[in-house]
Every structure is written in structure tokens, then in C-alpha cells.
Amino acid sequence: MELSDEQRALQSTVREFAEAEIAPHAAAWDRNGTFPAQTVRKLGDLGIMGLPFPEQYGGLGAGALSFAVAVEELTRVDSSVAITVAASVSLGGTPILAFGTEEQKQRWLVPLARGETIGAFASTEPGMGSDVQGAETTARQEQDGWVLNGTKAYITNAGTELSSFVTTTAITGQRDDGRSELSTFIVPVGAPGFVPQKPYHKMGWHASDTRELSYQDCRVGTDALLGERGGGARVFLSTLDGGRIGVAAMGVGLAQGCLDQSVAWANQRCAFGQPIARYQAVSFELASLQAQISAARSLVYRAAALRDAQQRHTQEAAEAKLIASELAVHAANVAMQVHGGFGYIEESPIPRFYRDAKILTIGEGTSEILKLVIARNMGLSV
Ligand SMILES: Cc1cc2nc3c(=O)[nH]c(=O)nc-3n(C[C@H](O)[C@H](O)[C@H](O)COP(=O)(O)OP(=O)(O)OC[C@H]3O[C@@H](n4cnc5c(N)ncnc54)[C@H](O)[C@@H]3O)c2cc1C
């Protein structure tokens, strides 16, 4: 699938921005756990923070494929910035775009698209991630709104100086079939009883904000309900379809970053009197990686194009994420091997890529859950 001229121009713009504004700082942000708020604002100026949103909500109306291209380019240089953008747009903003009222869209999406704020999505809890039916966070209806109680775990983007809302799933009752009735709420950061905890010490994504959230009799208005009461599972599944394309684009970008670093290194590093690229054990490994990246990128583009055409893309998004995230882990491993000892030293970007890769096979659906989605779509009775 070929990109349009506009998408190619966007790709170049984001690549130049990433090389000039992110690459020189990525190692220090990673080392110090610095959230790059200023970079997010600049990405807002470029239109990236609202790229797929319609113009009336501050976006560029560019669609999912363009967004995937931008996310890939960011991840090629730095995953922390990329996940901040991907989570804000795909997890924070997109459910509001898909299910929100006009008032909710104007209130939450416009500043988000400008890069003045970022959004978050909170589903996971200490006791469950994959199994949404295992949620324990509740929302009780009162006369003037809702009262939330519970804990969410591993939530991206919820505690930074730019964080403005956390789209939160909660149980609002029991359905006739005995299952939990799940609903979704837009919880403003700063709402009474909303208590972000300290950030986690993570293996990677050091410059991205991830923390636990407590809802302690957290009061929100009636206008906080996103979509209809009981529609939480629909919001969750539709959000994940888009989010998985973003994570898949991150997988391709991280793999491409590893490959680009490795090609440059292989051509300049000499062993036994010649560049290591002359050894087929090295260059065939990189050639193979190139082919796998092209294949994974095609899966991402296909899923994004289907989303843009408003066609079903659950299976395609799952396939793209499964393949691209596993490829990212493989690519980081190859890059470290090709770099030899230098690949293990934090002066090179390879350890950062290596640490940042693994989460892609876990967040927004583990590889096993994606296989479950694909198997069920194939008609297998798993
Ligand atoms: C850095 C980071 C950022 C995150 N950001 C967010 C966020 O912004 N919002 C959010 O809501 N969550 C977020 N998460 C949570 C993430 O989405 C979950 O960790 C993930 O969905 C897996 O859930 P879990 O950790 O509970 O694992 P579990 O569901 O407990 O799974 C544990 C293992 O069991 C396997 N397993 C579970 N069920 C099955 C099954 N039926 N068949 C086969 N294998 C199965 C899984 O594949 C996995 O290998 C984040 C996590 C991290 C680490």
C-alpha cells in the first residue's frame, strides 16, 4: 500500500522533528525520567496531538493511517514520546470522539489537539488487566452525578503537568445475564477524590508517565458519563481496536530505529580487518529484519486503512499488533548483538530500545489475548 503525497510529507516532517527535537534529549529524559512536556506542546503546534481528529475539534482530520505514520516516526527515535502521543490520542481522545456529546468533544478534545493537555484511559486494575469482567471499580449514581470508588493500575499519562482527564471504566450495576454492567466516565484530573499515586519504576518508557490511580468517593457530574450507561464494553473494545494500531505502529518504528542504527554500525565497525557488514552472518540478519519490518508495516497500514474506511478491523489490528510488537523485541535483540559490547552500554541508544520494546507485547492486549481475538475471528472455539 502506497502512502499519498500528503502522508509522505507528514512522514518527513515528523522524522525531521524527531531527529532535531527528540533524538538529542531522549537518553537524558530516559536516564532522569523526565516527562517531555515542552515537546508535547511543540507536537501540538505541529498538529500531531490531534492528527486524526476532525478540524472542528482542533485536529487535522488526517485519519488513522496518517497517525500510524507519525507514531512510527516518533518511535523510531524515542518510545516514551511516542506512547505519550499514542495514549493521549488513541486512548484518551478517540473514545470521546467516537462516543462523546458535542459538549464533551469541545471541552476535552480541543485543548488536547493543541497539545495544551493530554488524556488517559484507565481500565486495568491491580487485580485484572486482560479480563475486563474482573473489574472492581464502581460508579454509584447520585442525584447530581456519579461517585467512583476503586483503584486503577499502570495508567499512562494520568499524572503529568499536562494531564487533564482520565477516561475510566467502572461497574455501574449488574446485567440481566449476571455479568457486570460496565460504563465509562471522563474523570477530570483534580476531581474531588481522584488521587494519582507515585509513578512506577519501570523497565522502560522512563520518560512516559505511568502510575496507579485511586478513586476515593471521587465525585463527577452527570456530564462525565461517556456514551450510554452500560456501554462500557463497547467503548473499551472500540478504543482498543484503534489503540492496537498505534502500538503496532510503535513496534514497526522501534524495529526500524534498531535497523537504522545497526546498518550504520555494521558499515563502520571493523573486525578482522573489514567492516562487520561484510560478514553475511551480520548483513543477512539485517536484510531479514528489513523484510520483516516491511511485512509488519503492511499489516499496520492495512488495519489503519480499514479503520479510515470505517470497516471492521478488530482482527487486522490484532494481527498487526501481534506481529509488530514481537518483531520489535526481536529487532532490539538483533541490534544489541550487532553492536557487540557497545550495544550493552547506555551511551548507545540500543539498551533504551531493548528496554522499551517488551511492553509492546503486553499493553493494550498481550500477545496471548491477541491470539485469542484472532482465533475467535477464525471460527476456532477457544
Ligand atoms: C507501562 C505500562 C503502561 C500501561 N498503560 C495502561 C493504560 O494507559 N491504561 C490501562 O488501562 N492499562 C495500561 N496498562 C496495563 C496493560 O494494558 C496490562 O498490563 C495488560 O493488558 C495485561 O494485563 P495484566 O497485567 O493484568 O496481565 P494479566 O491479564 O494478568 O495476564 C498475565 C498473563 O496471563 C496471560 N493470560 C491472561 N488471560 C489469558 C487467556 N485467557 N488466555 C491466555 N493467556 C492469558 C496474559 O497473556 C499474560 O501473559 C499499562 C501497563 C504498563 C506496564
Tab-separated table of C-alpha atoms and ligand atoms in Angstrom:
chain	number	residue	atom	x	y	z
A	1	MET	CA	0.000	0.000	0.000
A	2	GLU	CA	1.446	3.360	-1.035
A	3	LEU	CA	1.209	6.487	1.079
A	4	SER	CA	-0.243	9.638	-0.504
A	5	ASP	CA	1.977	12.666	-1.184
A	6	GLU	CA	0.491	14.337	1.919
A	7	GLN	CA	1.276	11.317	4.069
A	8	ARG	CA	4.856	11.249	2.752
A	9	ALA	CA	5.220	14.946	3.557
A	10	LEU	CA	3.896	14.285	7.062
A	11	GLN	CA	6.363	11.411	7.437
A	12	SER	CA	9.280	13.714	6.537
A	13	THR	CA	8.062	16.466	8.844
A	14	VAL	CA	7.755	14.118	11.828
A	15	ARG	CA	11.106	12.475	11.053
A	16	GLU	CA	12.846	15.865	10.940
A	17	PHE	CA	11.139	16.926	14.158
A	18	ALA	CA	12.084	13.673	15.895
A	19	GLU	CA	15.725	13.897	14.780
A	20	ALA	CA	16.074	17.566	15.748
A	21	GLU	CA	13.878	17.918	18.841
A	22	ILE	CA	13.759	14.455	20.420
A	23	ALA	CA	16.856	12.420	19.498
A	24	PRO	CA	19.369	14.770	21.188
A	25	HIS	CA	17.442	14.587	24.505
A	26	ALA	CA	15.990	11.076	24.540
A	27	ALA	CA	18.862	9.496	26.507
A	28	ALA	CA	18.779	12.172	29.233
A	29	TRP	CA	14.984	12.061	29.530
A	30	ASP	CA	15.224	8.292	29.820
A	31	ARG	CA	18.015	8.466	32.416
A	32	ASN	CA	16.267	11.108	34.553
A	33	GLY	CA	12.654	10.056	33.994
A	34	THR	CA	11.831	13.496	32.617
A	35	PHE	CA	8.375	13.878	31.125
A	36	PRO	CA	8.886	15.913	27.907
A	37	ALA	CA	6.012	18.386	28.348
A	38	GLN	CA	7.575	21.021	26.115
A	39	THR	CA	7.945	18.512	23.273
A	40	VAL	CA	4.284	17.566	23.588
A	41	ARG	CA	3.364	21.247	23.251
A	42	LYS	CA	5.536	21.524	20.139
A	43	LEU	CA	3.922	18.397	18.694
A	44	GLY	CA	0.611	20.136	19.355
A	45	ASP	CA	1.828	23.129	17.326
A	46	LEU	CA	2.674	20.702	14.500
A	47	GLY	CA	-0.845	19.239	14.650
A	48	ILE	CA	0.300	15.770	15.720
A	49	MET	CA	-1.602	15.742	19.041
A	50	GLY	CA	-4.909	15.957	17.165
A	51	LEU	CA	-3.865	14.495	13.833
A	52	PRO	CA	-6.816	12.106	13.334
A	53	PHE	CA	-9.480	14.357	14.891
A	54	PRO	CA	-11.800	16.456	12.681
A	55	GLU	CA	-10.955	20.137	12.293
A	56	GLN	CA	-13.941	21.304	14.374
A	57	TYR	CA	-12.268	19.655	17.375
A	58	GLY	CA	-8.885	21.214	16.755
A	59	GLY	CA	-7.487	18.341	14.688
A	60	LEU	CA	-6.158	17.979	11.150
A	61	GLY	CA	-8.706	15.353	10.083
A	62	ALA	CA	-5.872	13.211	8.768
A	63	GLY	CA	-7.095	9.749	9.821
A	64	ALA	CA	-5.667	6.605	11.355
A	65	LEU	CA	-3.141	5.791	8.614
A	66	SER	CA	-1.506	9.217	8.863
A	67	PHE	CA	-1.464	8.890	12.635
A	68	ALA	CA	0.221	5.477	12.372
A	69	VAL	CA	2.874	7.002	10.105
A	70	ALA	CA	3.543	9.774	12.650
A	71	VAL	CA	3.671	7.360	15.601
A	72	GLU	CA	6.103	5.106	13.714
A	73	GLU	CA	8.445	8.040	13.066
A	74	LEU	CA	8.385	9.134	16.711
A	75	THR	CA	9.099	5.611	17.966
A	76	ARG	CA	11.977	5.220	15.514
A	77	VAL	CA	13.720	7.745	17.778
A	78	ASP	CA	12.017	7.508	21.178
A	79	SER	CA	9.246	5.295	22.549
A	80	SER	CA	8.430	7.451	25.584
A	81	VAL	CA	7.376	10.430	23.482
A	82	ALA	CA	5.573	8.113	21.067
A	83	ILE	CA	3.497	6.376	23.763
A	84	THR	CA	2.640	9.736	25.329
A	85	VAL	CA	1.222	10.839	21.983
A	86	ALA	CA	-0.377	7.489	21.124
A	87	ALA	CA	-2.044	7.123	24.534
A	88	SER	CA	-3.327	10.703	24.552
A	89	VAL	CA	-4.814	10.465	21.067
A	90	SER	CA	-5.857	6.805	20.757
A	91	LEU	CA	-6.795	6.018	24.364
A	92	GLY	CA	-7.651	9.440	25.790
A	93	GLY	CA	-9.196	11.353	22.896
A	94	THR	CA	-10.580	8.742	20.491
A	95	PRO	CA	-13.309	7.310	22.782
A	96	ILE	CA	-14.562	10.847	23.346
A	97	LEU	CA	-14.582	11.466	19.606
A	98	ALA	CA	-16.455	8.203	18.994
A	99	PHE	CA	-18.930	8.263	21.880
A	100	GLY	CA	-18.916	11.787	23.353
A	101	THR	CA	-21.536	14.514	23.190
A	102	GLU	CA	-20.771	17.684	21.265
A	103	GLU	CA	-20.087	19.446	24.568
A	104	GLN	CA	-17.659	16.722	25.734
A	105	LYS	CA	-15.802	16.852	22.420
A	106	GLN	CA	-15.405	20.625	22.551
A	107	ARG	CA	-14.359	20.613	26.188
A	108	TRP	CA	-11.812	17.780	26.130
A	109	LEU	CA	-10.611	17.322	22.552
A	110	VAL	CA	-9.811	20.881	21.502
A	111	PRO	CA	-7.085	21.563	24.133
A	112	LEU	CA	-5.794	18.014	23.682
A	113	ALA	CA	-5.399	18.501	19.922
A	114	ARG	CA	-3.459	21.715	20.540
A	115	GLY	CA	-1.003	19.901	22.817
A	116	GLU	CA	-2.070	22.003	25.806
A	117	THR	CA	-3.327	18.897	27.603
A	118	ILE	CA	-3.056	15.125	27.340
A	119	GLY	CA	-5.618	12.415	28.021
A	120	ALA	CA	-5.503	8.954	29.577
A	121	PHE	CA	-7.611	5.786	29.609
A	122	ALA	CA	-7.922	3.712	32.777
A	123	SER	CA	-9.185	0.169	32.517
A	124	THR	CA	-6.526	-2.015	34.185
A	125	GLU	CA	-6.751	-2.632	37.941
A	126	PRO	CA	-4.368	-4.287	40.412
A	127	GLY	CA	-6.424	-7.490	40.180
A	128	MET	CA	-7.132	-7.555	36.430
A	129	GLY	CA	-5.941	-6.396	33.032
A	130	SER	CA	-6.917	-8.806	30.284
A	131	ASP	CA	-10.173	-9.857	31.935
A	132	VAL	CA	-12.292	-6.707	31.890
A	133	GLN	CA	-15.176	-8.535	33.549
A	134	GLY	CA	-12.961	-8.819	36.621
A	135	ALA	CA	-13.131	-5.053	37.240
A	136	GLU	CA	-13.919	-3.960	40.784
A	137	THR	CA	-14.016	-0.171	40.438
A	138	THR	CA	-17.591	1.013	40.881
A	139	ALA	CA	-19.574	4.114	39.983
A	140	ARG	CA	-22.710	4.865	42.021
A	141	GLN	CA	-25.305	7.210	40.636
A	142	GLU	CA	-26.447	10.058	42.856
A	143	GLN	CA	-28.793	12.920	42.180
A	144	ASP	CA	-26.175	15.322	40.871
A	145	GLY	CA	-23.704	12.887	39.297
A	146	TRP	CA	-21.625	9.783	39.997
A	147	VAL	CA	-19.348	8.613	42.807
A	148	LEU	CA	-16.401	6.384	41.815
A	149	ASN	CA	-14.531	4.045	44.139
A	150	GLY	CA	-11.638	1.750	43.287
A	151	THR	CA	-8.065	1.572	42.045
A	152	LYS	CA	-6.639	1.575	38.536
A	153	ALA	CA	-3.144	0.271	37.828
A	154	TYR	CA	-0.404	1.068	35.279
A	155	ILE	CA	-2.161	4.099	33.791
A	156	THR	CA	-0.270	6.122	31.177
A	157	ASN	CA	-0.457	9.959	31.055
A	158	ALA	CA	-2.538	10.418	34.214
A	159	GLY	CA	-0.203	12.376	36.484
A	160	THR	CA	1.750	14.915	34.420
A	161	GLU	CA	1.516	18.701	34.388
A	162	LEU	CA	-0.462	18.369	31.126
A	163	SER	CA	-2.852	15.621	32.250
A	164	SER	CA	-6.436	16.831	32.097
A	165	PHE	CA	-8.734	13.795	32.181
A	166	VAL	CA	-8.766	10.040	32.634
A	167	THR	CA	-11.417	8.094	30.763
A	168	THR	CA	-12.259	5.473	33.374
A	169	THR	CA	-14.191	2.216	33.170
A	170	ALA	CA	-16.319	1.306	36.191
A	171	ILE	CA	-19.090	-1.095	37.155
A	172	THR	CA	-22.455	0.610	37.398
A	173	GLY	CA	-24.591	-2.438	38.164
A	174	GLN	CA	-25.383	-5.978	37.123
A	175	ARG	CA	-26.876	-7.025	33.806
A	176	ASP	CA	-29.756	-9.467	33.430
A	177	ASP	CA	-27.308	-12.220	32.406
A	178	GLY	CA	-25.442	-11.794	35.721
A	179	ARG	CA	-22.399	-10.097	34.198
A	180	SER	CA	-21.161	-6.722	35.360
A	181	GLU	CA	-22.657	-3.649	33.754
A	182	LEU	CA	-19.658	-1.619	32.648
A	183	SER	CA	-19.803	2.126	31.929
A	184	THR	CA	-17.219	4.750	31.064
A	185	PHE	CA	-16.611	8.123	32.707
A	186	ILE	CA	-14.486	11.121	31.816
A	187	VAL	CA	-12.874	11.902	35.161
A	188	PRO	CA	-11.234	15.354	35.254
A	189	VAL	CA	-7.767	15.391	36.842
A	190	GLY	CA	-8.345	17.295	40.076
A	191	ALA	CA	-11.867	15.975	40.636
A	192	PRO	CA	-12.534	15.552	44.379
A	193	GLY	CA	-11.417	12.070	45.476
A	194	PHE	CA	-9.257	11.451	42.382
A	195	VAL	CA	-5.801	10.630	43.772
A	196	PRO	CA	-2.885	9.861	41.427
A	197	GLN	CA	-0.166	7.836	43.169
A	198	LYS	CA	3.614	7.984	42.656
A	199	PRO	CA	4.954	6.939	39.236
A	200	TYR	CA	6.179	3.341	38.935
A	201	HIS	CA	9.851	2.442	38.465
A	202	LYS	CA	9.578	0.793	35.073
A	203	MET	CA	11.922	-1.323	32.957
A	204	GLY	CA	11.497	1.081	30.036
A	205	TRP	CA	9.380	4.012	28.818
A	206	HIS	CA	11.154	6.014	31.537
A	207	ALA	CA	10.057	9.410	30.221
A	208	SER	CA	6.429	8.320	29.928
A	209	ASP	CA	4.180	8.776	32.951
A	210	THR	CA	2.670	5.558	34.382
A	211	ARG	CA	1.044	5.367	37.797
A	212	GLU	CA	-1.670	3.880	39.953
A	213	LEU	CA	-4.839	5.906	40.460
A	214	SER	CA	-7.135	5.854	43.480
A	215	TYR	CA	-10.769	6.861	43.288
A	216	GLN	CA	-11.878	7.598	46.839
A	217	ASP	CA	-15.518	8.666	46.749
A	218	CYS	CA	-14.486	10.513	43.603
A	219	ARG	CA	-17.326	12.821	42.565
A	220	VAL	CA	-18.022	13.688	38.943
A	221	GLY	CA	-21.033	15.348	37.313
A	222	THR	CA	-23.730	13.698	35.217
A	223	ASP	CA	-21.909	15.072	32.172
A	224	ALA	CA	-18.964	12.735	32.948
A	225	LEU	CA	-20.735	9.636	31.602
A	226	LEU	CA	-19.234	8.777	28.196
A	227	GLY	CA	-21.723	7.112	25.872
A	228	GLU	CA	-24.646	5.317	27.403
A	229	ARG	CA	-24.817	3.645	30.788
A	230	GLY	CA	-23.835	0.002	30.305
A	231	GLY	CA	-21.967	0.788	27.088
A	232	GLY	CA	-18.531	0.468	28.687
A	233	ALA	CA	-17.539	-2.786	26.983
A	234	ARG	CA	-18.319	-1.266	23.570
A	235	VAL	CA	-16.247	1.833	24.349
A	236	PHE	CA	-13.401	-0.351	25.633
A	237	LEU	CA	-13.313	-2.706	22.635
A	238	SER	CA	-13.588	0.055	20.059
A	239	THR	CA	-10.855	2.035	21.837
A	240	LEU	CA	-8.579	-0.999	21.826
A	241	ASP	CA	-9.021	-1.547	18.076
A	242	GLY	CA	-7.556	1.907	17.427
A	243	GLY	CA	-5.039	1.724	20.249
A	244	ARG	CA	-3.636	-1.552	18.934
A	245	ILE	CA	-2.910	0.043	15.555
A	246	GLY	CA	-0.949	2.730	17.433
A	247	VAL	CA	1.042	0.158	19.418
A	248	ALA	CA	1.662	-1.824	16.222
A	249	ALA	CA	2.981	1.353	14.572
A	250	MET	CA	5.254	1.753	17.593
A	251	GLY	CA	6.542	-1.795	17.040
A	252	VAL	CA	7.403	-1.029	13.420
A	253	GLY	CA	9.021	2.281	14.398
A	254	LEU	CA	11.126	0.734	17.138
A	255	ALA	CA	12.241	-2.070	14.805
A	256	GLN	CA	13.110	0.487	12.121
A	257	GLY	CA	15.105	2.524	14.641
A	258	CYS	CA	17.053	-0.594	15.622
A	259	LEU	CA	17.665	-1.458	11.979
A	260	ASP	CA	18.852	2.044	11.030
A	261	GLN	CA	21.258	2.138	13.966
A	262	SER	CA	22.519	-1.355	13.116
A	263	VAL	CA	23.095	-0.671	9.409
A	264	ALA	CA	25.160	2.416	10.240
A	265	TRP	CA	27.130	0.488	12.867
A	266	ALA	CA	27.708	-2.553	10.653
A	267	ASN	CA	29.166	-0.398	7.891
A	268	GLN	CA	31.596	1.435	10.159
A	269	ARG	CA	32.599	-1.130	12.792
A	270	CYS	CA	35.582	-3.201	11.660
A	271	ALA	CA	36.572	-6.681	12.867
A	272	PHE	CA	39.260	-8.885	11.408
A	273	GLY	CA	40.277	-6.126	9.003
A	274	GLN	CA	36.919	-5.261	7.442
A	275	PRO	CA	33.531	-3.765	8.270
A	276	ILE	CA	31.314	-6.316	10.002
A	277	ALA	CA	28.671	-5.706	7.294
A	278	ARG	CA	30.938	-7.760	5.011
A	279	TYR	CA	30.117	-10.841	7.105
A	280	GLN	CA	26.931	-12.409	5.847
A	281	ALA	CA	26.064	-13.554	9.366
A	282	VAL	CA	25.575	-9.836	10.103
A	283	SER	CA	24.204	-8.430	6.850
A	284	PHE	CA	21.773	-11.318	6.198
A	285	GLU	CA	20.356	-10.846	9.690
A	286	LEU	CA	19.755	-7.170	8.887
A	287	ALA	CA	18.358	-7.968	5.442
A	288	SER	CA	15.927	-10.380	7.049
A	289	LEU	CA	14.940	-7.718	9.567
A	290	GLN	CA	14.300	-5.278	6.715
A	291	ALA	CA	11.914	-7.776	5.074
A	292	GLN	CA	10.080	-8.426	8.354
A	293	ILE	CA	9.673	-4.704	9.007
A	294	SER	CA	8.183	-4.193	5.535
A	295	ALA	CA	5.719	-7.037	6.200
A	296	ALA	CA	4.725	-5.692	9.630
A	297	ARG	CA	4.327	-2.171	8.249
A	298	SER	CA	1.938	-3.514	5.598
A	299	LEU	CA	-0.201	-5.040	8.357
A	300	VAL	CA	-0.290	-1.707	10.199
A	301	TYR	CA	-1.229	0.215	7.076
A	302	ARG	CA	-3.943	-2.330	6.211
A	303	ALA	CA	-5.548	-2.099	9.653
A	304	ALA	CA	-5.345	1.708	9.637
A	305	ALA	CA	-6.772	1.959	6.114
A	306	LEU	CA	-9.725	-0.236	7.137
A	307	ARG	CA	-10.298	1.984	10.161
A	308	ASP	CA	-10.220	5.057	7.928
A	309	ALA	CA	-12.752	3.369	5.636
A	310	GLN	CA	-14.902	2.705	8.736
A	311	GLN	CA	-14.777	-1.029	8.120
A	312	ARG	CA	-14.330	-3.708	10.769
A	313	HIS	CA	-10.680	-4.016	11.711
A	314	THR	CA	-10.595	-5.913	15.024
A	315	GLN	CA	-8.766	-8.891	13.522
A	316	GLU	CA	-6.434	-6.785	11.365
A	317	ALA	CA	-5.493	-4.539	14.315
A	318	ALA	CA	-4.809	-7.613	16.455
A	319	GLU	CA	-2.684	-9.231	13.724
A	320	ALA	CA	-0.699	-6.019	13.202
A	321	LYS	CA	-0.035	-5.579	16.917
A	322	LEU	CA	0.889	-9.215	17.473
A	323	ILE	CA	3.407	-9.300	14.624
A	324	ALA	CA	4.846	-5.789	15.033
A	325	SER	CA	5.296	-5.961	18.809
A	326	GLU	CA	7.038	-9.348	18.695
A	327	LEU	CA	9.179	-8.032	15.829
A	328	ALA	CA	10.206	-5.024	17.951
A	329	VAL	CA	11.541	-7.346	20.670
A	330	HIS	CA	13.412	-9.399	18.055
A	331	ALA	CA	14.820	-6.264	16.367
A	332	ALA	CA	16.134	-4.864	19.658
A	333	ASN	CA	17.829	-8.205	20.331
A	334	VAL	CA	19.413	-8.244	16.855
A	335	ALA	CA	20.553	-4.624	17.224
A	336	MET	CA	22.234	-5.381	20.537
A	337	GLN	CA	24.020	-8.389	19.078
A	338	VAL	CA	25.221	-6.468	16.005
A	339	HIS	CA	26.514	-3.639	18.217
A	340	GLY	CA	28.507	-6.056	20.361
A	341	GLY	CA	29.712	-4.643	23.687
A	342	PHE	CA	28.728	-1.090	22.722
A	343	GLY	CA	25.130	-2.248	22.366
A	344	TYR	CA	25.101	-3.011	26.093
A	345	ILE	CA	26.349	0.444	27.104
A	346	GLU	CA	23.877	3.226	27.844
A	347	GLU	CA	25.896	5.694	25.720
A	348	SER	CA	24.340	3.909	22.741
A	349	PRO	CA	20.550	4.081	22.189
A	350	ILE	CA	20.307	0.296	21.900
A	351	PRO	CA	19.723	-0.510	25.604
A	352	ARG	CA	16.893	2.041	25.610
A	353	PHE	CA	15.318	0.396	22.555
A	354	TYR	CA	15.805	-3.012	24.188
A	355	ARG	CA	14.097	-1.925	27.433
A	356	ASP	CA	11.320	-0.087	25.582
A	357	ALA	CA	10.428	-2.966	23.245
A	358	LYS	CA	8.998	-5.601	25.590
A	359	ILE	CA	5.986	-3.654	26.873
A	360	LEU	CA	4.636	-3.549	23.308
A	361	THR	CA	3.804	-7.263	23.644
A	362	ILE	CA	1.878	-6.608	26.876
A	363	GLY	CA	-0.005	-3.278	26.817
A	364	GLU	CA	-3.386	-2.948	25.051
A	365	GLY	CA	-3.736	-6.706	24.768
A	366	THR	CA	-0.979	-9.215	25.468
A	367	SER	CA	0.224	-11.394	22.601
A	368	GLU	CA	-1.835	-14.249	24.062
A	369	ILE	CA	-5.016	-12.157	24.173
A	370	LEU	CA	-4.410	-11.056	20.580
A	371	LYS	CA	-4.099	-14.700	19.533
A	372	LEU	CA	-7.399	-15.304	21.328
A	373	VAL	CA	-9.036	-12.481	19.328
A	374	ILE	CA	-7.607	-13.813	16.059
A	375	ALA	CA	-8.514	-17.425	16.833
A	376	ARG	CA	-12.124	-16.492	17.641
A	377	ASN	CA	-12.371	-14.492	14.417
A	378	MET	CA	-11.130	-17.583	12.580
A	379	GLY	CA	-14.047	-19.559	13.978
A	380	LEU	CA	-11.974	-21.553	16.451
A	381	SER	CA	-13.949	-22.306	19.600
A	382	VAL	CA	-11.308	-21.164	22.086
B	1	LIG	C1	3.976	0.714	31.107
B	1	LIG	C2	2.531	0.297	31.096
B	1	LIG	C3	1.567	1.182	30.649
B	1	LIG	C4	0.212	0.818	30.677
B	1	LIG	N1	-0.755	1.746	30.333
B	1	LIG	C5	-2.064	1.429	30.532
B	1	LIG	C6	-3.082	2.432	30.368
B	1	LIG	O1	-2.808	3.576	29.983
B	1	LIG	N2	-4.377	2.086	30.635
B	1	LIG	C7	-4.719	0.834	31.048
B	1	LIG	O2	-5.891	0.594	31.288
B	1	LIG	N3	-3.773	-0.135	31.222
B	1	LIG	C8	-2.456	0.146	30.976
B	1	LIG	N4	-1.508	-0.816	31.166
B	1	LIG	C9	-1.898	-2.167	31.580
B	1	LIG	C10	-1.777	-3.201	30.458
B	1	LIG	O3	-2.714	-2.937	29.446
B	1	LIG	C11	-1.978	-4.577	31.116
B	1	LIG	O4	-0.816	-4.831	31.906
B	1	LIG	C12	-2.190	-5.668	30.102
B	1	LIG	O5	-3.441	-5.526	29.470
B	1	LIG	C13	-2.112	-7.075	30.735
B	1	LIG	O6	-2.911	-7.154	31.848
B	1	LIG	P1	-2.329	-7.730	33.228
B	1	LIG	O7	-1.074	-7.006	33.523
B	1	LIG	O8	-3.387	-7.707	34.242
B	1	LIG	O9	-1.959	-9.218	32.884
B	1	LIG	P2	-2.926	-10.493	33.067
B	1	LIG	O10	-4.221	-10.236	32.394
B	1	LIG	O11	-2.939	-10.872	34.485
B	1	LIG	O12	-2.124	-11.571	32.231
B	1	LIG	C14	-0.973	-12.252	32.771
B	1	LIG	C15	-0.544	-13.287	31.748
B	1	LIG	O13	-1.601	-14.235	31.552
B	1	LIG	C16	-1.929	-14.304	30.187
B	1	LIG	N5	-3.375	-14.507	30.027
B	1	LIG	C17	-4.385	-13.864	30.665
B	1	LIG	N6	-5.568	-14.313	30.239
B	1	LIG	C18	-5.306	-15.254	29.301
B	1	LIG	C19	-6.129	-16.080	28.474
B	1	LIG	N7	-7.463	-16.031	28.518
B	1	LIG	N8	-5.509	-16.931	27.619
B	1	LIG	C20	-4.158	-16.991	27.550
B	1	LIG	N9	-3.333	-16.235	28.317
B	1	LIG	C21	-3.908	-15.371	29.165
B	1	LIG	C22	-1.524	-12.964	29.600
B	1	LIG	O14	-1.316	-13.027	28.198
B	1	LIG	C23	-0.244	-12.703	30.377
B	1	LIG	O15	0.814	-13.391	29.770
B	1	LIG	C24	-0.150	-0.480	31.105
B	1	LIG	C25	0.837	-1.378	31.515
B	1	LIG	C26	2.161	-1.000	31.537
B	1	LIG	C27	3.185	-1.970	32.057
